[in-house]
Amino acid sequence: MSSKTAIRILIILVLIYFLRTLIIYKPILSLFKTEQTKGVIINNKNFLRRGFLTGAFTYSYNFKINDKVYTNDSKNENVKIGDTVLVEYNETFPFINRIKDKK
């Protein structure tokens, strides 16, 4: 394998890693069977772009499946700590999840 081929493969793998949410996770939640459960907004801040300068952030949420707790970014600036959210997750890979609807 030439060094140019190796570099191209490495670049593709890095792009897949950084774009995994768009090219892997979202299609899995859209195409395959999902389950739903309730989650709770927790005090875990995710700063938005330039958030350290502007103070813009979102809170995370967590939910529990089979005695394991999963956490993810709510991507919603309007939720408050303690709010209940409906979480959609892939039953085989619960770490692939998103908020379905705010309740």
XYZ file of C-alpha atoms in Angstrom:
103
model
C 0.000 0.000 0.000
C 1.433 3.355 -0.978
C 1.654 6.213 1.454
C -0.882 8.234 -0.585
C -3.454 5.444 -0.272
C -2.794 5.143 3.456
C -3.259 8.900 3.919
C -6.521 8.840 1.954
C -7.850 5.960 4.051
C -6.827 7.760 7.240
C -8.573 10.961 6.129
C -11.757 9.025 5.314
C -11.709 7.300 8.706
C -11.197 10.613 10.521
C -14.095 12.186 8.599
C -16.355 9.234 9.424
C -15.420 9.556 13.090
C -16.190 13.283 13.270
C -19.372 12.990 11.187
C -20.648 9.815 12.884
C -23.721 11.580 14.238
C -24.854 12.618 10.769
C -23.866 9.551 8.770
C -24.422 6.759 11.298
C -26.499 7.707 14.360
C -29.324 9.695 12.736
C -30.003 7.076 10.033
C -30.066 4.322 12.667
C -32.729 6.189 14.650
C -34.703 6.949 11.490
C -34.508 3.560 9.773
C -34.452 0.948 12.532
C -36.819 0.078 15.351
C -36.556 2.376 18.332
C -37.883 2.346 21.858
C -38.939 5.271 24.022
C -38.435 6.063 27.658
C -38.472 9.082 29.918
C -35.313 10.999 30.667
C -34.473 13.860 32.996
C -32.513 17.036 32.296
C -29.429 17.106 34.530
C -26.966 19.776 35.633
C -24.332 19.017 33.020
C -23.606 21.972 30.749
C -22.579 21.593 27.097
C -21.165 24.883 25.892
C -22.151 25.912 22.395
C -19.730 27.305 19.847
C -18.009 30.261 21.472
C -20.051 29.424 24.569
C -17.162 30.168 26.893
C -17.261 33.737 25.596
C -21.024 34.185 25.247
C -22.213 31.907 28.047
C -24.476 29.954 25.665
C -24.961 26.322 26.663
C -27.418 23.435 26.720
C -28.021 20.910 29.475
C -27.597 17.159 29.149
C -30.234 14.542 29.860
C -29.933 11.036 31.167
C -32.057 7.916 31.177
C -31.694 4.385 32.449
C -31.977 1.130 30.481
C -31.226 -2.251 32.089
C -29.551 -0.629 35.114
C -27.193 1.391 32.918
C -27.408 5.187 32.770
C -26.965 6.905 29.396
C -26.279 10.623 29.023
C -26.482 12.878 25.978
C -26.676 16.570 25.059
C -30.261 17.875 24.912
C -29.307 20.382 22.168
C -32.141 22.548 23.478
C -31.448 25.860 25.216
C -35.000 26.074 26.611
C -34.985 23.068 28.965
C -34.357 23.401 32.681
C -32.780 21.068 35.203
C -35.359 18.513 36.335
C -37.529 18.713 33.196
C -38.779 15.372 31.908
C -38.146 14.550 28.247
C -39.192 11.679 26.009
C -36.070 9.883 24.760
C -35.978 7.762 21.614
C -33.186 5.163 21.518
C -32.109 2.168 19.487
C -32.894 -0.944 21.522
C -29.695 -2.710 20.434
C -27.458 0.332 20.910
C -29.051 2.582 23.580
C -26.108 4.982 23.434
C -27.591 6.074 20.080
C -30.438 8.267 21.302
C -32.133 11.637 20.986
C -34.915 13.638 22.563
C -38.121 12.802 20.736
C -40.378 15.368 22.325
C -40.223 17.705 25.313
C -42.943 17.095 27.890
